[in-house]
PDB file of C-alpha atoms in Angstrom:
ATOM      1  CA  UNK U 280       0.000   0.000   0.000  1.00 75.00           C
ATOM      2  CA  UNK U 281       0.953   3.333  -1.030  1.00 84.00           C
ATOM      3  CA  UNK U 282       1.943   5.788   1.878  1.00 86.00           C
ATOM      4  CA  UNK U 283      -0.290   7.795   0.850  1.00 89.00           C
ATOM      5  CA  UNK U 284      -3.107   5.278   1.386  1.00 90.00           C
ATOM      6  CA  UNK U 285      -1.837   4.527   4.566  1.00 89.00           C
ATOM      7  CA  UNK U 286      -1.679   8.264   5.686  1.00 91.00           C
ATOM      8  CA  UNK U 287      -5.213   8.542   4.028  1.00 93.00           C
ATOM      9  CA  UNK U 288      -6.459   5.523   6.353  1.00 92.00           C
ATOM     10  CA  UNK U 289      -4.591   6.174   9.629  1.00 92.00           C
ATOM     11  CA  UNK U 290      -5.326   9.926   9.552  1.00 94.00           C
ATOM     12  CA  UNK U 291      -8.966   9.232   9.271  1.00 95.00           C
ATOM     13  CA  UNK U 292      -9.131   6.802  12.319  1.00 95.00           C
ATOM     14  CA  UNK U 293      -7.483   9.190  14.439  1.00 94.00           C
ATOM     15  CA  UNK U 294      -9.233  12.088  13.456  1.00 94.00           C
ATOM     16  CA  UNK U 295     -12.342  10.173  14.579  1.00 95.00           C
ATOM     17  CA  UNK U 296     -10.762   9.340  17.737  1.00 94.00           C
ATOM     18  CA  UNK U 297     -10.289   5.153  16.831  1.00 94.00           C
ATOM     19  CA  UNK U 298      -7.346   4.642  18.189  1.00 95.00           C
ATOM     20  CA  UNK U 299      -7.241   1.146  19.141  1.00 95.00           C
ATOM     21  CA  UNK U 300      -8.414   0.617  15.568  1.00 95.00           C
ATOM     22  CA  UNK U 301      -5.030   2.634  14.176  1.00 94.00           C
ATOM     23  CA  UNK U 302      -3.240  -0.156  17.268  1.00 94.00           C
ATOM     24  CA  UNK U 303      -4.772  -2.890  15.696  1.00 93.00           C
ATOM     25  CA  UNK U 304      -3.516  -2.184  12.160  1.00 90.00           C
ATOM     26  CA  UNK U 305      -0.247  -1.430  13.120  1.00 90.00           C
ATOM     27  CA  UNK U 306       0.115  -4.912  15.202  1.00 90.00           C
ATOM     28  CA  UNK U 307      -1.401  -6.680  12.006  1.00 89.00           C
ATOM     29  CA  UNK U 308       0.339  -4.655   9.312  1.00 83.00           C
ATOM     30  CA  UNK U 309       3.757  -4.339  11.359  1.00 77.00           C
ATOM     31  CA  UNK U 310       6.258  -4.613   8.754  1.00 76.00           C
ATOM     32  CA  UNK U 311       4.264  -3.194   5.747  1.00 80.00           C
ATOM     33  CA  UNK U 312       3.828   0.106   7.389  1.00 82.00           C
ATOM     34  CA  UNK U 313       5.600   2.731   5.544  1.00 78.00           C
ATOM     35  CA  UNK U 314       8.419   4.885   7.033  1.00 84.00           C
ATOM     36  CA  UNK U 315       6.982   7.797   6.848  1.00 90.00           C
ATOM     37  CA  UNK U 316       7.356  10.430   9.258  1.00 94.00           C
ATOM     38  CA  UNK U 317       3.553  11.758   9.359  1.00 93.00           C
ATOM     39  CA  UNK U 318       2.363   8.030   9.644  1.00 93.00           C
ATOM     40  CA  UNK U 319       4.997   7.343  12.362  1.00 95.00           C
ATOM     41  CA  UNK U 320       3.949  10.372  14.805  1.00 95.00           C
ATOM     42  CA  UNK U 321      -0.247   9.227  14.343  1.00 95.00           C
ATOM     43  CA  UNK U 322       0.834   6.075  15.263  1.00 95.00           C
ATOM     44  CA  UNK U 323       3.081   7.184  18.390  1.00 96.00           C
ATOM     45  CA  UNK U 324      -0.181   9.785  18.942  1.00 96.00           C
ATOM     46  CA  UNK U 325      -2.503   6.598  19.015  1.00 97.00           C
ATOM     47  CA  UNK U 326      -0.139   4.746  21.585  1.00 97.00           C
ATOM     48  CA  UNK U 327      -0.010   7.954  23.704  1.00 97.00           C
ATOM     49  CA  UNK U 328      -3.813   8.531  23.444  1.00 96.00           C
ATOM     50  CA  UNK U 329      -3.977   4.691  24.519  1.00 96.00           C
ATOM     51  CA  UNK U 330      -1.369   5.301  27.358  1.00 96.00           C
ATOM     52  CA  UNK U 331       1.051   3.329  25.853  1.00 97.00           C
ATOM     53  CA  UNK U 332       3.659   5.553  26.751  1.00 97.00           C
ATOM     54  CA  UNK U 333       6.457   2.882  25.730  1.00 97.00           C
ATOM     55  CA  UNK U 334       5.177   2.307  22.198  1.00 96.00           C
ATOM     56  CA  UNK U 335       4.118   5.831  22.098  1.00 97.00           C
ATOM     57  CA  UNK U 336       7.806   7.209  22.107  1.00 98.00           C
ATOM     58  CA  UNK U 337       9.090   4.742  19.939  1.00 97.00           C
ATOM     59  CA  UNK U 338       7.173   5.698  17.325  1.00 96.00           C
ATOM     60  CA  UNK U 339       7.708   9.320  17.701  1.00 97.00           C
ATOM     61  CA  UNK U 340      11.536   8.695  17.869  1.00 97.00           C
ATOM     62  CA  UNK U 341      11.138   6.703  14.579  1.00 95.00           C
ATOM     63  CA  UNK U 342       9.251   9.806  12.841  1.00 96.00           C
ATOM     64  CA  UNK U 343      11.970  12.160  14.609  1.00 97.00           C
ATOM     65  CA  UNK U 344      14.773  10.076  12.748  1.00 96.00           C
ATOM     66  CA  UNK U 345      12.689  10.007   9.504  1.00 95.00           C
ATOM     67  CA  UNK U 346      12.645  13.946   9.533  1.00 95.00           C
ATOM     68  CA  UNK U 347      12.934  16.113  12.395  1.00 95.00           C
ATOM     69  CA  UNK U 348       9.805  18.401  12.907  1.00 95.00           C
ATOM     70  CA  UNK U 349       8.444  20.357  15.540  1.00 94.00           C
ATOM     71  CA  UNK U 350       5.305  18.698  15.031  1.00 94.00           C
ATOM     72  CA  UNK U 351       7.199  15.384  16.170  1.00 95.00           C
ATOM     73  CA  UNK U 352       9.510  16.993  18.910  1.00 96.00           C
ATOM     74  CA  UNK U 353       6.209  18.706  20.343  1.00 96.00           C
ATOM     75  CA  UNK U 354       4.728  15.835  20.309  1.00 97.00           C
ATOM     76  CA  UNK U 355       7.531  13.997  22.053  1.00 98.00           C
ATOM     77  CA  UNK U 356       7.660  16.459  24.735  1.00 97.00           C
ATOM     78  CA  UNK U 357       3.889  15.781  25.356  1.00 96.00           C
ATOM     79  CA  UNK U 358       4.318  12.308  25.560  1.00 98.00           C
ATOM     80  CA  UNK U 359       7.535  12.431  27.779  1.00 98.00           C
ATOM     81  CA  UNK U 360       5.873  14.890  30.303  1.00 96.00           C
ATOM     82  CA  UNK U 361       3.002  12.922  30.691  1.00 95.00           C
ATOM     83  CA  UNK U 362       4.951   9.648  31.268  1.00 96.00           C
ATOM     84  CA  UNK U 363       6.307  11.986  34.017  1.00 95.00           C
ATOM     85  CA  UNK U 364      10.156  12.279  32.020  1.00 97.00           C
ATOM     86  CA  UNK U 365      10.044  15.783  32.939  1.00 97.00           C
ATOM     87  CA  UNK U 366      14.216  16.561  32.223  1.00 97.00           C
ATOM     88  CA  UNK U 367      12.863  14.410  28.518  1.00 97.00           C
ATOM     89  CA  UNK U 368      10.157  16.802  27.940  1.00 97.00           C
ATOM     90  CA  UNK U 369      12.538  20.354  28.403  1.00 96.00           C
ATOM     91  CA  UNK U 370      14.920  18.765  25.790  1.00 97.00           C
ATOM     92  CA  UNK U 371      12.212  17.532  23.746  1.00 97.00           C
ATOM     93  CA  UNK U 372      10.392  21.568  23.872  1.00 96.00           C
ATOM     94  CA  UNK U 373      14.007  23.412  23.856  1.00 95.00           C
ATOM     95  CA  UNK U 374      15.214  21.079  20.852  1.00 96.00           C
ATOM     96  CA  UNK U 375      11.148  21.753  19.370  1.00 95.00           C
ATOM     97  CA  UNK U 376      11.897  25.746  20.203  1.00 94.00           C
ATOM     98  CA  UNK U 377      15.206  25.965  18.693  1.00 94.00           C
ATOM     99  CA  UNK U 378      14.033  24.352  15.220  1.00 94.00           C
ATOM    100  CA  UNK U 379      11.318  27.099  15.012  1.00 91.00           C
ATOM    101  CA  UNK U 380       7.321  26.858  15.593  1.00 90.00           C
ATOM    102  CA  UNK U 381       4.912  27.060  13.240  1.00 86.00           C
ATOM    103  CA  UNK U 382       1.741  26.210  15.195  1.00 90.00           C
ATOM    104  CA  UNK U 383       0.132  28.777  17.934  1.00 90.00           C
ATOM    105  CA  UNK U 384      -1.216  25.461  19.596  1.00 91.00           C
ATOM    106  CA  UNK U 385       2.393  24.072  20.428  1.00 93.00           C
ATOM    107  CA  UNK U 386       4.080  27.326  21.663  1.00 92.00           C
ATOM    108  CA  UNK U 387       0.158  26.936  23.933  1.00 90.00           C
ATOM    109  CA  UNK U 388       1.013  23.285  25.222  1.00 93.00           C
ATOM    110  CA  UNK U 389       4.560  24.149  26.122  1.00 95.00           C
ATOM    111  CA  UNK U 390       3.293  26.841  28.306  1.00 92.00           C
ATOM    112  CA  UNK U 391       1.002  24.628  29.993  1.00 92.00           C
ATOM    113  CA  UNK U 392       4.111  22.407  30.804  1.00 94.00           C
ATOM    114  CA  UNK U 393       5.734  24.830  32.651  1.00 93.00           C
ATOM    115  CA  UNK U 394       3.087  26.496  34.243  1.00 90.00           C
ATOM    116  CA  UNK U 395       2.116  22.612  35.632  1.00 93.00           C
ATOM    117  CA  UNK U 396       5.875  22.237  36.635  1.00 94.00           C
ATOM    118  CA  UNK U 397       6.335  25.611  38.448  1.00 93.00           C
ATOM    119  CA  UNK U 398       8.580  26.880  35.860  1.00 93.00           C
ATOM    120  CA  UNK U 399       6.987  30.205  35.430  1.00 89.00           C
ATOM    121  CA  UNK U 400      10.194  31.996  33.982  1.00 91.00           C
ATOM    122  CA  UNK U 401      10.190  29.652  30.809  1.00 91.00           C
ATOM    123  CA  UNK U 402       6.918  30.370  30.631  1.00 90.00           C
ATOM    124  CA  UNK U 403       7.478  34.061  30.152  1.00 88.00           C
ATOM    125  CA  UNK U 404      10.199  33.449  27.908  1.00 91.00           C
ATOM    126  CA  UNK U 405       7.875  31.207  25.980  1.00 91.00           C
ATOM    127  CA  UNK U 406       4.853  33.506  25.719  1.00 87.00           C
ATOM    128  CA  UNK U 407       6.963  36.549  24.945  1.00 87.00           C
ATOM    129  CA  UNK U 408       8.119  34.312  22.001  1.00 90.00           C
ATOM    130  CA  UNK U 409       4.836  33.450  21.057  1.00 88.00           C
ATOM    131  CA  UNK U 410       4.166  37.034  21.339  1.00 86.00           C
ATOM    132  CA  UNK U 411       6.684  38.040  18.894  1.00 88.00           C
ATOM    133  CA  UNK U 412       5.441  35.355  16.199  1.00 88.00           C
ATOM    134  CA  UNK U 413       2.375  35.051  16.404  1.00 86.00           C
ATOM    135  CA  UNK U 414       1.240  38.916  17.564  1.00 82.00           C
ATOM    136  CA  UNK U 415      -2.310  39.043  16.227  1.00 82.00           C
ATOM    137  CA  UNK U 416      -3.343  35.700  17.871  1.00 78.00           C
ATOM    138  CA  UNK U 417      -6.085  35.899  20.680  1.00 75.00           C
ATOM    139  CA  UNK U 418      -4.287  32.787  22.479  1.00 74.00           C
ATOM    140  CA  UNK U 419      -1.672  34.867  22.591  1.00 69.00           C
ATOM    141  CA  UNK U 420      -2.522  36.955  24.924  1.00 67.00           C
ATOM    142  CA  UNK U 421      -4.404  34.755  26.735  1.00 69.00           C
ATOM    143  CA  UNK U 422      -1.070  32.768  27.690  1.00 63.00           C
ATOM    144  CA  UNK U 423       0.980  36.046  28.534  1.00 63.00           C
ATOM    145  CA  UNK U 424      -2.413  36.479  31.032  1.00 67.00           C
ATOM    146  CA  UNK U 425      -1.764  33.191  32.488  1.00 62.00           C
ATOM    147  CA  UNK U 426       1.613  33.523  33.260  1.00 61.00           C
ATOM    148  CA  UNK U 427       1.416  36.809  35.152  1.00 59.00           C
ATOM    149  CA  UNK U 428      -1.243  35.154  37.335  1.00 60.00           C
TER     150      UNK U 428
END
């Protein structure tokens, strides 16, 4: 199957939240699954949304080594933070930081993390950044009013 196909099927199942069904055709269809970076991190997302947290990182360190995104260091940070890798998670938002940020909704998640770790200075540093890219965006200003509270 083409990886487009695949991306086609897997991308539907998650976006209607099936993710044991995206599980079940991975464990079937093991070593016919392309190597594709955007198929990788929907699988590691349907292991993370299953609280696989194991599975869930492999397969976002496969995508990362496929191509290195934000989108798949973002979502590595999200899955180490929640597995409770919290020294993982900084590297995984610094390293998803320094390649540059092209979602609103990432530069948002990464200021959750540190407000829920008491690491209000990042925080800052983070929503000034956000700030400076992304100036026009409501959530925006929403996280700056977070992290002054």
């Amino acid at each position: 199957m083409s990886i487009k196909n695949q991306l086609k099927i897997i991308s539907s199942l998650y976006s209607k939240g099936n993710f044991i069904e995206i599980i079940n055709y991975v464990e079937q269809n093991g070593n016919q699954i392309e190597n594709d970076w955007k198929i990788l991190t929907i699988i590691g997302l349907a292991f993370f949304n299953n609280n696989d947290f194991e599975k869930a990182i492999f397969y976002q360190n496969k995508s990362i080594k496929k191509e290195l995104t934000s989108h798949n260091l973002h979502n590595l940070g999200l899955i180490l933070g929640k597995k409770g890798d919290i020294q993982g998670a900084i590297n995984a938002f610094n390293k998803c930081l320094k390649i540059g940020i092209d979602q609103p909704v990432y530069y948002t998640n990464i200021i959750d993390f540190c407000l829920e770790n008491n690491f209000i200075h990042n925080a800052l540093k983070v929503s000034n950044d956000m700030r400076n890219k992304f100036p026009d965006n409501p959530q925006t200003f929403f996280n700056l009013g977070l992290t002054y509270e």
